[in-house]
C-alpha atoms as a printed R data frame, in Angstrom:
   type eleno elety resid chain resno       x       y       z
1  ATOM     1    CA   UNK     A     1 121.502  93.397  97.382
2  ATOM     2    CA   UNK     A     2 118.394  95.259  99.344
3  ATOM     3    CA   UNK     A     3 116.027  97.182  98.417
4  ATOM     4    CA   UNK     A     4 118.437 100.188  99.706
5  ATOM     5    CA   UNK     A     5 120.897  99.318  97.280
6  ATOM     6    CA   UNK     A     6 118.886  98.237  94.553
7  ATOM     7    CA   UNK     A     7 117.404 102.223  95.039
8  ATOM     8    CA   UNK     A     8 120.663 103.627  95.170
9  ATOM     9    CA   UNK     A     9 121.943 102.211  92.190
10 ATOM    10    CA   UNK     A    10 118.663 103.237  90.216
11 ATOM    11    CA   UNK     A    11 119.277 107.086  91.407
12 ATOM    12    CA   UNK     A    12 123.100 106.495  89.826
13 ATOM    13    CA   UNK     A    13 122.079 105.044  86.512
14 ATOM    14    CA   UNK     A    14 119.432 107.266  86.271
15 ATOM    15    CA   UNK     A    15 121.019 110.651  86.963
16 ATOM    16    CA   UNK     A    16 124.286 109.181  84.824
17 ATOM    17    CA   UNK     A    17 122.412 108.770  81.778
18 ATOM    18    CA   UNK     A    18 119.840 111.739  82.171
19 ATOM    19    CA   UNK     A    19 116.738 109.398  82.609
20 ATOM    20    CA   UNK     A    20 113.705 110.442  83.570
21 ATOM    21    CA   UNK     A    21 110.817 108.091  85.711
22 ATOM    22    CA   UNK     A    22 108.918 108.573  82.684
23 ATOM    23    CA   UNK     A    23 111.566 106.935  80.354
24 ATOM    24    CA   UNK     A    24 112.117 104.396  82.954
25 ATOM    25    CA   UNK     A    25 108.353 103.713  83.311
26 ATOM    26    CA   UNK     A    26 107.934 103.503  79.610
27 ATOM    27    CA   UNK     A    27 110.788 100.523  79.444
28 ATOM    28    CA   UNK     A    28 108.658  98.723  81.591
29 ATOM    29    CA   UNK     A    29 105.040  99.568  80.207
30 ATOM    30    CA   UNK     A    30 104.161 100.414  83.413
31 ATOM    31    CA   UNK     A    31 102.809 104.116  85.138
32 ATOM    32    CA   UNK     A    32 105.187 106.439  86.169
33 ATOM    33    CA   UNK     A    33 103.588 106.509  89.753
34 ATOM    34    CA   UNK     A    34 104.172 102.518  90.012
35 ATOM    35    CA   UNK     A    35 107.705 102.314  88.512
36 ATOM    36    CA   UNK     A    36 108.587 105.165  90.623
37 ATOM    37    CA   UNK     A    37 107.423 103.685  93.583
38 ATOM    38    CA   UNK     A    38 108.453 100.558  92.541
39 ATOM    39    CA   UNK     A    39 112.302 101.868  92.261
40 ATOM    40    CA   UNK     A    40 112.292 103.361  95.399
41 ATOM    41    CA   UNK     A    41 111.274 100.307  97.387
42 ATOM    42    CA   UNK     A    42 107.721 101.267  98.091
43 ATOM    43    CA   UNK     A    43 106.542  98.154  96.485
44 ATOM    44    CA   UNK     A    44 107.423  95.093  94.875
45 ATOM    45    CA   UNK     A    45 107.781  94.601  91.174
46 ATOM    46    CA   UNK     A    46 106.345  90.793  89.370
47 ATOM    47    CA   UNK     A    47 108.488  89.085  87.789
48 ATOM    48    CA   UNK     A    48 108.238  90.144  84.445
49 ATOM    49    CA   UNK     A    49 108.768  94.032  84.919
50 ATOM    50    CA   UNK     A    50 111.710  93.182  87.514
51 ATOM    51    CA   UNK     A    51 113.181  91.704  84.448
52 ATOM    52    CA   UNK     A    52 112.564  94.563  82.132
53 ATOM    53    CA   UNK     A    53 113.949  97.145  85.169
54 ATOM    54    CA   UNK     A    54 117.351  95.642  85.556
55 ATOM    55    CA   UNK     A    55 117.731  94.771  81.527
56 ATOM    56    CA   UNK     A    56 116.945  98.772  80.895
57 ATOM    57    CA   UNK     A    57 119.203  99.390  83.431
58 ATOM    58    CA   UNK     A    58 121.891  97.460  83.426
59 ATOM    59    CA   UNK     A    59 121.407  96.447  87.257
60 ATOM    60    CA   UNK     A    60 123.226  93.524  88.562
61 ATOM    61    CA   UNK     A    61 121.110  90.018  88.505
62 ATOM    62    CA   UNK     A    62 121.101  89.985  92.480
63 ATOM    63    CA   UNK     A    63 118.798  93.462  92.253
64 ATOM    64    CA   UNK     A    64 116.056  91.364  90.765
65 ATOM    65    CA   UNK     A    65 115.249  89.763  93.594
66 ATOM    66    CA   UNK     A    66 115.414  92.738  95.738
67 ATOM    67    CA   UNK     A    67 112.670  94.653  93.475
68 ATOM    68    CA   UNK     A    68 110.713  91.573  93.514
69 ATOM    69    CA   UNK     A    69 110.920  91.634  97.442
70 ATOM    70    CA   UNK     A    70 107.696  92.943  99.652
71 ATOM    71    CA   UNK     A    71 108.554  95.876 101.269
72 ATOM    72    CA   UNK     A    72 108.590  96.092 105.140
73 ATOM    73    CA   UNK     A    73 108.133  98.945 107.988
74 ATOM    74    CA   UNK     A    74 110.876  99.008 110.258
């Protein structure tokens, strides 16, 4: 998985189960503005709350390493 999918996904889960970035952010104890930006590829999660992101959302295991993955400009 890449970050594209990884964001894709997230905007499935999220709309399929009525989740908010709020509710999202608060799984991860993080600020909506970084979990937000942090699920749409703008940045790259640690360890720790790439774990917590695809446990609250059931992603697959390969998404973890996408979300951990620096973002680049094409």
């Amino acid at each position: 998985m890449n970050k594209l999918d990884v964001t894709e996904a997230i905007f499935l889960i999220k709309n399929e189960k009525g989740l908010k970035w709020q509710d999202i952010a608060e799984s991860v104890g993080m600020s909506v503005v970084w979990t937000t930006s942090a699920c749409l590829g703008m940045n790259s999660c640690p360890e720790l709350e790439a774990d917590k992101l695809v446990k609250y959302l059931n992603l697959p295991a390969q998404a973890k390493q996408a979300l951990m993955a620096y973002p680049t400009k094409k």
